[in-house]
mmCIF file of C-alpha atoms in Angstrom:
data_model
loop_
_atom_site.group_PDB
_atom_site.id
_atom_site.type_symbol
_atom_site.label_atom_id
_atom_site.label_comp_id
_atom_site.label_asym_id
_atom_site.label_seq_id
_atom_site.Cartn_x
_atom_site.Cartn_y
_atom_site.Cartn_z
ATOM 1 C CA MET Z 179 18.891 -16.479 25.726
ATOM 2 C CA ALA Z 180 16.365 -13.822 25.402
ATOM 3 C CA ALA Z 181 18.572 -11.727 23.380
ATOM 4 C CA SER Z 182 19.265 -14.916 21.370
ATOM 5 C CA LEU Z 183 14.983 -15.199 21.030
ATOM 6 C CA HIS Z 184 14.770 -11.033 19.854
ATOM 7 C CA PHE Z 185 17.423 -11.485 16.683
ATOM 8 C CA PHE Z 186 15.750 -15.138 15.861
ATOM 9 C CA HIS Z 187 12.201 -13.042 15.921
ATOM 10 C CA LEU Z 188 14.000 -10.120 14.120
ATOM 11 C CA LEU Z 189 15.186 -12.479 11.239
ATOM 12 C CA LEU Z 190 11.830 -14.136 10.454
ATOM 13 C CA LEU Z 191 10.457 -10.797 10.520
ATOM 14 C CA ILE Z 192 13.079 -10.070 8.360
ATOM 15 C CA SER Z 193 11.703 -12.731 5.852
ATOM 16 C CA PHE Z 194 8.551 -12.373 6.125
ATOM 17 C CA PHE Z 195 9.166 -8.631 4.112
ATOM 18 C CA LEU Z 196 11.535 -10.689 1.811
ATOM 19 C CA CYS Z 197 8.599 -13.343 1.230
ATOM 20 C CA ASN Z 198 5.954 -10.904 0.485
ATOM 21 C CA LEU Z 199 8.778 -8.347 -1.474
ATOM 22 C CA ASN Z 200 9.181 -12.039 -3.911
ATOM 23 C CA LEU Z 201 5.054 -13.057 -4.011
ATOM 24 C CA ALA Z 202 4.820 -9.554 -5.379
ATOM 25 C CA GLN Z 203 7.183 -9.013 -7.744
ATOM 26 C CA ALA Z 204 6.142 -12.662 -9.335
ATOM 27 C CA LYS Z 205 2.424 -11.492 -10.105
ATOM 28 C CA PRO Z 206 1.345 -11.852 -13.722
ATOM 29 C CA SER Z 207 3.200 -9.280 -15.946
ATOM 30 C CA HIS Z 208 -0.063 -7.576 -16.790
ATOM 31 C CA PRO Z 209 -1.412 -6.933 -12.848
ATOM 32 C CA PRO Z 210 -4.929 -5.628 -12.601
ATOM 33 C CA ASN Z 211 -5.506 -2.055 -11.736
ATOM 34 C CA VAL Z 212 -8.068 -2.409 -9.711
ATOM 35 C CA LEU Z 213 -8.829 -5.231 -7.324
ATOM 36 C CA ILE Z 214 -12.787 -5.151 -6.866
ATOM 37 C CA PHE Z 215 -15.008 -6.622 -3.790
ATOM 38 C CA LEU Z 216 -18.903 -5.739 -4.515
ATOM 39 C CA ALA Z 217 -21.038 -5.347 -1.349
ATOM 40 C CA THR Z 218 -24.077 -5.911 -0.547
ATOM 41 C CA LYS Z 219 -26.221 -5.184 2.311
ATOM 42 C CA ASP Z 220 -28.090 -8.065 4.071
ATOM 43 C CA VAL Z 221 -31.959 -6.967 4.956
ATOM 44 C CA SER Z 222 -32.462 -9.357 7.678
ATOM 45 C CA THR Z 223 -29.118 -8.761 9.308
ATOM 46 C CA LEU Z 224 -27.774 -5.105 8.404
ATOM 47 C CA GLN Z 225 -24.346 -7.116 8.034
ATOM 48 C CA TYR Z 226 -22.865 -6.106 4.390
ATOM 49 C CA MET Z 227 -21.888 -8.791 2.287
ATOM 50 C CA THR Z 228 -19.246 -9.843 -0.275
ATOM 51 C CA THR Z 229 -17.669 -13.015 -1.846
ATOM 52 C CA ILE Z 230 -14.326 -14.238 -2.359
ATOM 53 C CA HIS Z 231 -13.317 -17.182 -3.840
ATOM 54 C CA HIS Z 232 -10.881 -20.199 -2.694
ATOM 55 C CA GLY Z 233 -9.126 -23.615 -1.924
ATOM 56 C CA THR Z 234 -9.142 -26.122 -5.173
ATOM 57 C CA PRO Z 235 -11.744 -25.757 -6.787
ATOM 58 C CA LEU Z 236 -12.281 -22.498 -6.266
ATOM 59 C CA VAL Z 237 -15.340 -22.095 -4.326
ATOM 60 C CA PRO Z 238 -17.500 -18.757 -4.026
ATOM 61 C CA THR Z 239 -17.766 -17.698 -0.151
ATOM 62 C CA LYS Z 240 -19.876 -15.301 1.599
ATOM 63 C CA LEU Z 241 -18.392 -12.827 3.904
ATOM 64 C CA VAL Z 242 -19.541 -10.443 6.438
ATOM 65 C CA VAL Z 243 -17.557 -7.250 5.657
ATOM 66 C CA ASP Z 244 -15.566 -6.548 9.186
ATOM 67 C CA LEU Z 245 -13.531 -3.123 8.455
ATOM 68 C CA GLY Z 246 -11.904 -3.372 11.873
ATOM 69 C CA GLY Z 247 -11.511 -7.251 11.706
ATOM 70 C CA PRO Z 248 -7.458 -8.387 12.206
ATOM 71 C CA PHE Z 249 -7.744 -11.300 9.455
ATOM 72 C CA LEU Z 250 -10.062 -13.551 6.866
ATOM 73 C CA TRP Z 251 -11.486 -16.388 9.092
ATOM 74 C CA LEU Z 252 -13.779 -18.663 7.747
ATOM 75 C CA ASN Z 253 -15.813 -22.222 8.755
ATOM 76 C CA CYS Z 254 -13.552 -24.437 6.164
ATOM 77 C CA GLY Z 255 -15.989 -27.119 5.705
ATOM 78 C CA SER Z 256 -14.952 -29.398 2.640
ATOM 79 C CA SER Z 257 -11.030 -29.328 2.547
ATOM 80 C CA SER Z 258 -8.779 -27.832 -0.255
ATOM 81 C CA SER Z 259 -6.563 -30.121 -2.076
ATOM 82 C CA SER Z 260 -4.122 -26.969 -2.235
ATOM 83 C CA SER Z 261 -4.920 -25.728 1.793
ATOM 84 C CA ARG Z 262 -1.972 -25.899 3.946
ATOM 85 C CA VAL Z 263 -1.807 -25.282 7.703
ATOM 86 C CA ILE Z 264 0.298 -23.158 8.941
ATOM 87 C CA SER Z 265 2.981 -24.228 11.751
ATOM 88 C CA GLN Z 266 4.318 -22.666 15.488
ATOM 89 C CA GLY Z 267 7.482 -20.686 14.705
ATOM 90 C CA SER Z 268 6.999 -19.731 10.667
ATOM 91 C CA ILE Z 269 7.618 -16.822 9.566
ATOM 92 C CA GLN Z 270 3.853 -16.623 8.770
ATOM 93 C CA CYS Z 271 2.703 -17.411 12.411
ATOM 94 C CA LEU Z 272 5.339 -14.555 13.726
ATOM 95 C CA ALA Z 273 2.683 -11.884 11.097
ATOM 96 C CA ALA Z 274 -0.089 -13.601 12.522
ATOM 97 C CA LYS Z 275 0.988 -12.620 15.809
ATOM 98 C CA PRO Z 276 4.316 -10.435 15.917
ATOM 99 C CA LYS Z 277 3.741 -10.147 19.731
ATOM 100 C CA THR Z 278 4.133 -13.408 21.069
ATOM 101 C CA HIS Z 279 7.288 -15.139 21.056
ATOM 102 C CA ASN Z 280 5.795 -18.766 19.431
ATOM 103 C CA GLN Z 281 7.713 -20.673 21.222
ATOM 104 C CA GLY Z 282 7.550 -24.087 21.623
ATOM 105 C CA SER Z 283 5.054 -26.640 20.078
ATOM 106 C CA ASN Z 284 1.411 -27.163 20.748
ATOM 107 C CA ASP Z 285 -1.494 -29.226 18.987
ATOM 108 C CA ASN Z 286 1.081 -30.691 16.076
ATOM 109 C CA ASN Z 287 2.610 -27.626 16.507
ATOM 110 C CA LYS Z 288 -0.213 -25.869 14.497
ATOM 111 C CA CYS Z 289 -0.370 -21.270 14.468
ATOM 112 C CA HIS Z 290 -3.208 -20.987 16.874
ATOM 113 C CA VAL Z 291 -4.995 -17.206 16.067
ATOM 114 C CA PHE Z 292 -8.234 -16.723 18.055
ATOM 115 C CA PRO Z 293 -10.647 -15.385 15.113
ATOM 116 C CA GLU Z 294 -13.537 -13.111 17.011
ATOM 117 C CA ASN Z 295 -17.166 -12.557 15.003
ATOM 118 C CA SER Z 296 -16.803 -8.778 16.866
ATOM 119 C CA ILE Z 297 -20.972 -8.972 15.973
ATOM 120 C CA THR Z 298 -21.717 -11.572 18.910
ATOM 121 C CA GLN Z 299 -18.414 -11.147 20.290
ATOM 122 C CA MET Z 300 -17.392 -15.069 20.558
ATOM 123 C CA ALA Z 301 -13.864 -15.676 20.327
ATOM 124 C CA THR Z 302 -12.416 -19.266 19.694
ATOM 125 C CA GLN Z 303 -9.046 -20.737 18.961
ATOM 126 C CA GLY Z 304 -8.283 -21.491 15.167
ATOM 127 C CA ASP Z 305 -5.726 -22.604 12.891
ATOM 128 C CA LEU Z 306 -3.512 -20.334 10.579
ATOM 129 C CA VAL Z 307 -3.912 -21.888 6.966
ATOM 130 C CA GLN Z 308 -2.618 -20.626 3.825
ATOM 131 C CA ASP Z 309 -4.701 -21.323 0.242
ATOM 132 C CA ILE Z 310 -5.560 -19.824 -2.908
ATOM 133 C CA MET Z 311 -7.503 -16.942 -2.583
ATOM 134 C CA ALA Z 312 -9.380 -15.224 -6.257
ATOM 135 C CA VAL Z 313 -10.382 -12.117 -6.286
ATOM 136 C CA GLN Z 314 -12.983 -10.076 -8.819
ATOM 137 C CA VAL Z 315 -11.092 -7.467 -11.309
ATOM 138 C CA ILE Z 316 -11.639 -4.371 -13.239
ATOM 139 C CA ASP Z 317 -8.843 -3.757 -15.602
ATOM 140 C CA GLY Z 318 -9.813 -0.600 -16.887
ATOM 141 C CA SER Z 319 -10.942 -2.593 -20.764
ATOM 142 C CA SER Z 320 -13.969 -3.776 -19.769
ATOM 143 C CA LYS Z 321 -17.307 -1.605 -19.779
ATOM 144 C CA THR Z 322 -19.135 -4.229 -18.130
ATOM 145 C CA GLU Z 323 -20.159 -4.932 -14.541
ATOM 146 C CA SER Z 324 -18.938 -8.274 -13.774
ATOM 147 C CA GLY Z 325 -15.162 -7.778 -14.836
ATOM 148 C CA SER Z 326 -13.239 -11.925 -14.325
ATOM 149 C CA ILE Z 327 -12.052 -13.496 -11.486
ATOM 150 C CA THR Z 328 -8.392 -12.924 -11.009
ATOM 151 C CA THR Z 329 -6.611 -15.876 -9.019
ATOM 152 C CA PHE Z 330 -3.251 -14.776 -6.869
ATOM 153 C CA ASP Z 331 -1.594 -17.918 -5.349
ATOM 154 C CA SER Z 332 -1.507 -20.369 -2.385
ATOM 155 C CA ASN Z 333 0.034 -17.756 0.203
ATOM 156 C CA PHE Z 334 -3.270 -16.354 1.462
ATOM 157 C CA LEU Z 335 -3.456 -16.356 5.060
ATOM 158 C CA PHE Z 336 -6.368 -16.764 6.945
ATOM 159 C CA SER Z 337 -8.059 -18.883 9.434
ATOM 160 C CA CYS Z 338 -10.157 -21.783 9.759
ATOM 161 C CA ALA Z 339 -12.367 -21.138 12.721
ATOM 162 C CA PRO Z 340 -15.602 -23.480 14.457
ATOM 163 C CA ILE Z 341 -19.130 -24.017 12.762
ATOM 164 C CA PHE Z 342 -20.525 -22.002 16.318
ATOM 165 C CA LEU Z 343 -18.681 -18.796 15.343
ATOM 166 C CA LEU Z 344 -21.333 -18.200 12.364
ATOM 167 C CA ASN Z 345 -23.994 -17.497 15.183
ATOM 168 C CA GLY Z 346 -25.720 -14.233 14.359
ATOM 169 C CA LEU Z 347 -23.474 -13.350 10.883
ATOM 170 C CA ALA Z 348 -26.329 -13.651 7.721
ATOM 171 C CA SER Z 349 -27.578 -17.453 7.088
ATOM 172 C CA SER Z 350 -25.104 -17.346 3.998
ATOM 173 C CA ALA Z 351 -21.728 -16.580 5.254
ATOM 174 C CA ARG Z 352 -19.286 -18.257 6.348
ATOM 175 C CA GLY Z 353 -17.111 -16.226 8.097
ATOM 176 C CA LEU Z 354 -16.386 -12.681 8.552
ATOM 177 C CA LEU Z 355 -13.275 -10.869 5.728
ATOM 178 C CA GLY Z 356 -11.140 -8.270 8.163
ATOM 179 C CA LEU Z 357 -9.907 -5.145 6.668
ATOM 180 C CA GLY Z 358 -7.713 -4.311 9.679
ATOM 181 C CA ARG Z 359 -4.899 -2.641 10.443
ATOM 182 C CA THR Z 360 -2.720 -6.359 10.835
ATOM 183 C CA GLN Z 361 -0.035 -7.521 8.459
ATOM 184 C CA ILE Z 362 -2.016 -10.085 7.680
ATOM 185 C CA SER Z 363 -5.209 -8.499 6.890
ATOM 186 C CA MET Z 364 -6.945 -8.888 3.693
ATOM 187 C CA ALA Z 365 -6.072 -5.102 3.422
ATOM 188 C CA SER Z 366 -2.031 -5.966 3.916
ATOM 189 C CA GLN Z 367 -2.208 -9.105 1.935
ATOM 190 C CA ILE Z 368 -3.617 -7.285 -1.072
ATOM 191 C CA SER Z 369 -1.587 -4.476 -0.770
ATOM 192 C CA ALA Z 370 1.756 -7.071 -1.046
ATOM 193 C CA LYS Z 371 0.329 -9.062 -3.523
ATOM 194 C CA LEU Z 372 0.379 -5.599 -5.753
ATOM 195 C CA SER Z 373 3.751 -4.432 -4.877
ATOM 196 C CA SER Z 374 0.894 -0.981 -4.238
ATOM 197 C CA LYS Z 375 0.863 1.233 -1.278
ATOM 198 C CA LEU Z 376 -1.071 -0.177 1.811
ATOM 199 C CA GLN Z 377 -4.697 1.490 0.876
ATOM 200 C CA PHE Z 378 -7.941 0.816 0.208
ATOM 201 C CA MET Z 379 -11.671 2.698 -0.400
ATOM 202 C CA LEU Z 380 -14.697 1.573 1.252
ATOM 203 C CA CYS Z 381 -18.229 2.952 -0.027
ATOM 204 C CA LEU Z 382 -20.774 1.425 0.784
ATOM 205 C CA SER Z 383 -24.575 1.359 0.114
ATOM 206 C CA SER Z 384 -28.169 0.102 1.153
ATOM 207 C CA SER Z 385 -27.997 -1.852 -2.332
ATOM 208 C CA ASN Z 386 -24.734 -1.571 -4.616
ATOM 209 C CA GLY Z 387 -21.194 -0.753 -2.459
ATOM 210 C CA VAL Z 388 -17.758 -0.987 -2.640
ATOM 211 C CA ILE Z 389 -14.403 -2.403 -1.871
ATOM 212 C CA LEU Z 390 -11.301 -1.348 -4.258
ATOM 213 C CA HIS Z 391 -7.766 -1.896 -4.187
ATOM 214 C CA ASN Z 392 -5.575 -0.109 -6.388
ATOM 215 C CA ASN Z 393 -2.392 -0.645 -8.086
ATOM 216 C CA GLY Z 394 -1.427 3.119 -8.478
ATOM 217 C CA HIS Z 395 -2.726 5.985 -7.464
ATOM 218 C CA PHE Z 396 -6.282 6.181 -6.042
ATOM 219 C CA GLY Z 397 -8.822 9.162 -6.883
ATOM 220 C CA SER Z 398 -7.391 11.015 -9.729
ATOM 221 C CA GLU Z 399 -10.666 12.165 -11.370
ATOM 222 C CA ILE Z 400 -13.417 11.580 -7.935
ATOM 223 C CA SER Z 401 -10.736 13.087 -5.197
ATOM 224 C CA ASN Z 402 -10.881 16.926 -7.505
ATOM 225 C CA SER Z 403 -15.081 16.778 -8.014
ATOM 226 C CA LEU Z 404 -15.961 15.848 -4.706
ATOM 227 C CA THR Z 405 -15.718 17.768 -1.413
ATOM 228 C CA TYR Z 406 -12.425 15.370 0.017
ATOM 229 C CA ALA Z 407 -11.427 16.090 3.352
ATOM 230 C CA TYR Z 408 -8.528 13.679 5.462
ATOM 231 C CA THR Z 409 -8.342 13.194 9.565
ATOM 232 C CA PRO Z 410 -5.362 11.435 10.702
ATOM 233 C CA LEU Z 411 -5.622 7.631 11.950
ATOM 234 C CA LEU Z 412 -5.609 7.050 15.552
ATOM 235 C CA THR Z 413 -3.556 3.920 16.924
ATOM 236 C CA ASN Z 414 -5.794 1.603 18.173
ATOM 237 C CA GLN Z 415 -4.364 -2.013 17.545
ATOM 238 C CA HIS Z 416 -6.452 -3.409 14.593
ATOM 239 C CA GLU Z 417 -9.096 -0.685 14.656
ATOM 240 C CA TYR Z 418 -10.055 2.471 12.735
ATOM 241 C CA PHE Z 419 -10.496 5.508 15.217
ATOM 242 C CA ILE Z 420 -10.503 8.651 14.343
ATOM 243 C CA ASN Z 421 -10.143 11.793 16.227
ATOM 244 C CA LEU Z 422 -13.429 14.382 17.619
ATOM 245 C CA LYS Z 423 -13.608 17.493 19.297
ATOM 246 C CA TYR Z 424 -17.031 18.011 19.364
ATOM 247 C CA ILE Z 425 -20.262 17.214 17.376
ATOM 248 C CA LYS Z 426 -22.365 20.492 16.458
ATOM 249 C CA ILE Z 427 -26.321 20.412 15.515
ATOM 250 C CA SER Z 428 -27.910 22.588 13.605
ATOM 251 C CA GLY Z 429 -24.344 24.698 14.086
ATOM 252 C CA LYS Z 430 -25.200 24.470 18.211
ATOM 253 C CA ARG Z 431 -21.829 23.513 19.718
ATOM 254 C CA LEU Z 432 -23.407 20.673 22.064
ATOM 255 C CA SER Z 433 -21.645 20.217 25.649
ATOM 256 C CA LEU Z 434 -20.820 16.925 26.372
ATOM 257 C CA ASN Z 435 -20.192 15.642 30.427
ATOM 258 C CA ARG Z 436 -16.180 15.147 29.623
ATOM 259 C CA VAL Z 437 -16.521 11.449 32.215
ATOM 260 C CA GLY Z 438 -18.220 9.692 28.834
ATOM 261 C CA PHE Z 439 -17.141 11.254 25.918
ATOM 262 C CA ARG Z 440 -13.415 10.454 24.731
ATOM 263 C CA GLU Z 441 -12.252 12.361 21.653
ATOM 264 C CA GLY Z 442 -11.062 8.861 19.946
ATOM 265 C CA ILE Z 443 -13.956 7.313 18.145
ATOM 266 C CA LYS Z 444 -13.971 4.319 15.853
ATOM 267 C CA LEU Z 445 -15.523 3.473 12.599
ATOM 268 C CA SER Z 446 -17.247 0.051 12.158
ATOM 269 C CA THR Z 447 -19.084 -1.833 9.548
ATOM 270 C CA THR Z 448 -20.497 -4.556 12.105
ATOM 271 C CA VAL Z 449 -22.211 -1.906 14.163
ATOM 272 C CA PRO Z 450 -25.577 -1.247 11.969
ATOM 273 C CA TYR Z 451 -26.292 2.661 13.388
ATOM 274 C CA THR Z 452 -24.038 4.906 15.503
ATOM 275 C CA THR Z 453 -24.354 4.111 19.159
ATOM 276 C CA MET Z 454 -22.951 6.141 22.218
ATOM 277 C CA GLU Z 455 -21.999 5.640 25.479
ATOM 278 C CA ARG Z 456 -25.539 6.962 27.528
ATOM 279 C CA SER Z 457 -24.699 10.108 28.637
ATOM 280 C CA VAL Z 458 -23.325 11.148 25.230
ATOM 281 C CA TYR Z 459 -26.691 9.929 24.208
ATOM 282 C CA VAL Z 460 -28.472 11.732 26.634
ATOM 283 C CA THR Z 461 -27.363 14.859 26.155
ATOM 284 C CA PHE Z 462 -27.029 14.303 22.209
ATOM 285 C CA THR Z 463 -30.590 13.460 21.642
ATOM 286 C CA ARG Z 464 -32.006 15.810 23.406
ATOM 287 C CA ALA Z 465 -29.838 18.606 21.298
ATOM 288 C CA TYR Z 466 -31.226 17.297 18.366
ATOM 289 C CA GLU Z 467 -35.328 17.189 19.852
ATOM 290 C CA GLN Z 468 -34.261 20.765 20.508
ATOM 291 C CA ALA Z 469 -32.993 21.760 16.976
ATOM 292 C CA ALA Z 470 -35.864 19.324 15.784
ATOM 293 C CA MET Z 471 -38.642 20.956 17.287
ATOM 294 C CA ALA Z 472 -37.375 24.520 15.883
ATOM 295 C CA MET Z 473 -38.004 23.077 12.649
ATOM 296 C CA ASN Z 474 -41.684 22.114 13.381
ATOM 297 C CA MET Z 475 -40.970 18.893 13.051
ATOM 298 C CA THR Z 476 -43.719 16.499 15.132
ATOM 299 C CA ARG Z 477 -41.698 13.900 17.831
ATOM 300 C CA VAL Z 478 -44.137 10.940 17.636
ATOM 301 C CA THR Z 479 -43.608 7.718 20.243
ATOM 302 C CA PRO Z 480 -40.160 6.079 19.371
ATOM 303 C CA VAL Z 481 -39.939 2.686 17.366
ATOM 304 C CA ALA Z 482 -37.377 0.055 19.155
ATOM 305 C CA PRO Z 483 -34.866 -0.318 18.717
ATOM 306 C CA PHE Z 484 -34.479 3.879 18.158
ATOM 307 C CA GLY Z 485 -35.405 6.534 21.130
ATOM 308 C CA LEU Z 486 -36.198 9.032 19.227
ATOM 309 C CA CYS Z 487 -38.669 9.747 15.875
ATOM 310 C CA PHE Z 488 -40.696 12.276 14.194
ATOM 311 C CA SER Z 489 -43.456 11.969 11.840
ATOM 312 C CA SER Z 490 -42.623 11.883 8.011
ATOM 313 C CA GLU Z 491 -45.495 13.231 6.285
ATOM 314 C CA GLN Z 492 -44.861 16.690 6.342
ATOM 315 C CA ALA Z 493 -40.879 15.851 5.888
ATOM 316 C CA GLU Z 494 -39.335 17.526 3.094
ATOM 317 C CA GLY Z 495 -36.781 15.488 0.658
ATOM 318 C CA ARG Z 496 -33.852 16.367 -1.184
ATOM 319 C CA GLY Z 497 -30.780 14.792 -2.888
ATOM 320 C CA VAL Z 498 -29.184 14.365 0.832
ATOM 321 C CA GLY Z 499 -32.338 13.242 2.097
ATOM 322 C CA PRO Z 500 -35.413 14.755 4.484
ATOM 323 C CA LYS Z 501 -34.556 18.040 5.692
ATOM 324 C CA VAL Z 502 -33.455 17.898 9.122
ATOM 325 C CA PRO Z 503 -31.369 19.512 11.463
ATOM 326 C CA ALA Z 504 -27.833 18.424 10.396
ATOM 327 C CA ILE Z 505 -24.904 16.846 12.492
ATOM 328 C CA ASP Z 506 -21.362 18.031 12.025
ATOM 329 C CA LEU Z 507 -18.481 16.270 13.284
ATOM 330 C CA VAL Z 508 -15.926 18.031 14.371
ATOM 331 C CA LEU Z 509 -12.968 16.276 14.091
ATOM 332 C CA GLN Z 510 -8.826 17.342 14.426
ATOM 333 C CA SER Z 511 -10.239 20.896 14.181
ATOM 334 C CA GLU Z 512 -13.071 23.673 13.177
ATOM 335 C CA MET Z 513 -11.555 23.144 9.606
ATOM 336 C CA VAL Z 514 -12.672 19.477 9.286
ATOM 337 C CA LYS Z 515 -15.964 18.516 9.349
ATOM 338 C CA TRP Z 516 -17.858 14.822 8.679
ATOM 339 C CA ARG Z 517 -20.754 16.730 8.384
ATOM 340 C CA ILE Z 518 -24.645 13.582 8.681
ATOM 341 C CA HIS Z 519 -27.387 14.460 7.073
ATOM 342 C CA GLY Z 520 -30.514 13.787 7.036
ATOM 343 C CA ARG Z 521 -30.071 10.511 4.636
ATOM 344 C CA ASN Z 522 -27.844 9.382 6.700
ATOM 345 C CA SER Z 523 -29.247 10.089 9.908
ATOM 346 C CA MET Z 524 -32.772 9.851 9.788
ATOM 347 C CA VAL Z 525 -34.220 5.560 9.348
ATOM 348 C CA GLN Z 526 -37.393 5.036 7.618
ATOM 349 C CA VAL Z 527 -39.406 3.216 9.641
ATOM 350 C CA SER Z 528 -42.698 3.392 7.917
ATOM 351 C CA THR Z 529 -44.974 5.561 5.779
ATOM 352 C CA GLN Z 530 -45.416 7.270 8.387
ATOM 353 C CA VAL Z 531 -42.320 7.794 10.746
ATOM 354 C CA MET Z 532 -38.815 8.088 10.846
ATOM 355 C CA CYS Z 533 -36.508 7.890 13.452
ATOM 356 C CA LEU Z 534 -33.180 8.823 14.709
ATOM 357 C CA GLY Z 535 -30.629 6.184 13.415
ATOM 358 C CA PHE Z 536 -28.371 6.796 16.673
ATOM 359 C CA LEU Z 537 -28.676 4.266 19.782
ATOM 360 C CA ASP Z 538 -28.075 4.495 23.135
ATOM 361 C CA GLY Z 539 -25.206 1.382 24.028
ATOM 362 C CA GLY Z 540 -24.965 1.782 28.452
ATOM 363 C CA SER Z 541 -22.753 3.265 30.559
ATOM 364 C CA ASP Z 542 -20.404 0.385 29.301
ATOM 365 C CA LEU Z 543 -20.137 0.959 25.843
ATOM 366 C CA LYS Z 544 -15.943 1.083 25.828
ATOM 367 C CA THR Z 545 -15.862 3.769 22.917
ATOM 368 C CA SER Z 546 -17.563 7.153 24.102
ATOM 369 C CA ILE Z 547 -19.338 6.490 20.065
ATOM 370 C CA VAL Z 548 -19.032 4.129 17.466
ATOM 371 C CA ILE Z 549 -19.834 5.451 13.955
ATOM 372 C CA GLY Z 550 -22.164 2.466 12.426
ATOM 373 C CA GLY Z 551 -22.454 1.072 8.665
ATOM 374 C CA TYR Z 552 -25.970 3.478 8.132
ATOM 375 C CA GLN Z 553 -23.799 6.512 9.263
ATOM 376 C CA LEU Z 554 -21.116 5.531 6.909
ATOM 377 C CA GLU Z 555 -22.864 4.272 3.730
ATOM 378 C CA ASP Z 556 -22.827 6.529 0.540
ATOM 379 C CA THR Z 557 -19.891 8.248 1.915
ATOM 380 C CA LEU Z 558 -16.945 7.976 0.061
ATOM 381 C CA LEU Z 559 -14.138 6.416 2.617
ATOM 382 C CA HIS Z 560 -10.066 6.737 1.836
ATOM 383 C CA PHE Z 561 -8.128 4.207 4.448
ATOM 384 C CA ASP Z 562 -4.680 5.389 3.425
ATOM 385 C CA LEU Z 563 -2.658 3.144 5.939
ATOM 386 C CA SER Z 564 0.129 4.309 5.031
ATOM 387 C CA ALA Z 565 -0.183 7.777 6.037
ATOM 388 C CA SER Z 566 -2.221 6.339 8.704
ATOM 389 C CA VAL Z 567 -4.995 9.183 7.218
ATOM 390 C CA LEU Z 568 -9.000 8.738 6.411
ATOM 391 C CA GLY Z 569 -9.914 10.365 4.076
ATOM 392 C CA PHE Z 570 -13.854 11.344 3.683
ATOM 393 C CA SER Z 571 -16.426 12.742 1.718
ATOM 394 C CA SER Z 572 -19.882 12.218 1.667
ATOM 395 C CA GLN Z 573 -21.342 14.230 -1.695
ATOM 396 C CA THR Z 574 -21.247 10.772 -3.721
ATOM 397 C CA SER Z 575 -23.753 7.479 -4.873
ATOM 398 C CA CYS Z 576 -21.928 4.422 -3.661
ATOM 399 C CA SER Z 577 -23.615 2.423 -5.826
ATOM 400 C CA ASP Z 578 -23.223 4.601 -8.984
ATOM 401 C CA LEU Z 579 -18.869 4.067 -8.290
ATOM 402 C CA ARG Z 580 -18.702 0.769 -7.921
ATOM 403 C CA LEU Z 581 -18.168 0.211 -11.454
ATOM 404 C CA ASP Z 582 -17.563 4.079 -12.790
ATOM 405 C CA PHE Z 583 -15.203 4.874 -10.188
ATOM 406 C CA ALA Z 584 -13.082 2.096 -10.975
ATOM 407 C CA LEU Z 585 -13.322 2.466 -15.067
ATOM 408 C CA LYS Z 586 -12.017 6.112 -14.650
ATOM 409 C CA ASP Z 587 -9.142 5.399 -12.262
ATOM 410 C CA SER Z 588 -7.766 3.348 -13.693
ATOM 411 C CA LEU Z 589 -8.068 5.286 -18.159
#
C-alpha cells in the first residue's frame, strides 16, 4: 500500500512539471525580456512594497516583499470570476506540500497551506487557489520606466488568508510576496512561465528598488562593470542562508563565542536591520566601538532601538556613506568578502546623531545573524537557484538600476 502511494505521488509530481512545461511553451511568440517588480520602502514600517495585478477584473494589489517566503499569500477580499480553489490530492497541491501525503479529504476537499506573516510570526490555515496574475514588463524597446502590464494566465498559485494575518504589515499591504526556494514561490512560478533558468535579481533601496526576472542571461554588462562575487547558498528549507566564516572590523578579525555563533546566516527583507544573537552582538559592538574610538569618533547616548550611537557632526561623507570602520563578512574564504560601508552600517537618526544599524536579537535567536533590509540596500543580489549560489555587489545604486539594468541587459 505504501509503495503504491509513493508511486502515485511520483506520477503527480511528474505531471506537475509537464504541466508547467506546457504552460511555458504556450507563452506568446514575443515573450518579455524582463519582468520587473518595482519596490518602494514604506517609511513607517521599513517594509519593502511591490505591486502585482491579479484576478478578473485585474486588481492592483500591494504586497510586502518576503525574500524567504514560501509562496504568495494575500487577503483575497472581493471575489474574482477567474479564481479557482485547488483540490486536495491534485498536482498543484502536491507541489505546494511535497513532503506530505495529501491523503483523505477535508473542508470540501480543499488544499490547505499555511501562510505565515514573517514579521509577527503568526501563521494560519489558508486555501490554495489559482488565478490570473499580471506583472510589469520591460521589453528593451521602450525607454519609459512604466513599461506595460503583461498577463500570464489563470494558473498562478497563491494562498488566500484571513484579514487578521495582515496585522503588522504596512497599512496598504494585502499580503506577502514570497520569493523563497519552493515550487510555488513567485520566483519559481515566473521562471516556469518563462521557460528560463531559475534565478532572479534583487536590488533594494531606501527609495526605488527593483526585483528582476529575465528569460535569458543576467548581468552581461553589469557584472563586468561591478566588483561581483558569488557564494554558495546553504540548503535550509525555503529561506536563504549563506556561509559566514568570521567577521572583520577595520581589518581586525573578531573572536566570536562558538556557542552563540553559527556559520550559517540568513538574509531577510522583513527584518529592518541586521539582528544578532546576544553574545555575538556584544562582541561585535565592543569591537566596533574600539575601532570607532581609534578613528576619533565620539560616542553619544543610544537612540532606541539601537545600542551604539555616535556624533555625526564631524563625520566625513563620501560615496559609500560616512567614513566609519568597515565591516567585512568573510564568507566561504578570505577571498570572498561582503563589505558593509558606512551607508549600510550607520543610520542617521537626527542631524547630529548616527547609530550602528545592528540590533541585539536576544539569547534565543534561532540564527546567529540575520542580515536585514538596511544592510541589503544598494547591493545587487543575484539569486541563481539553479546553481544554488548568490552573487552580490555593493558598488551600485538600486535607484539607478531599476530601469537601466533591464534595458542594458535586453539589448
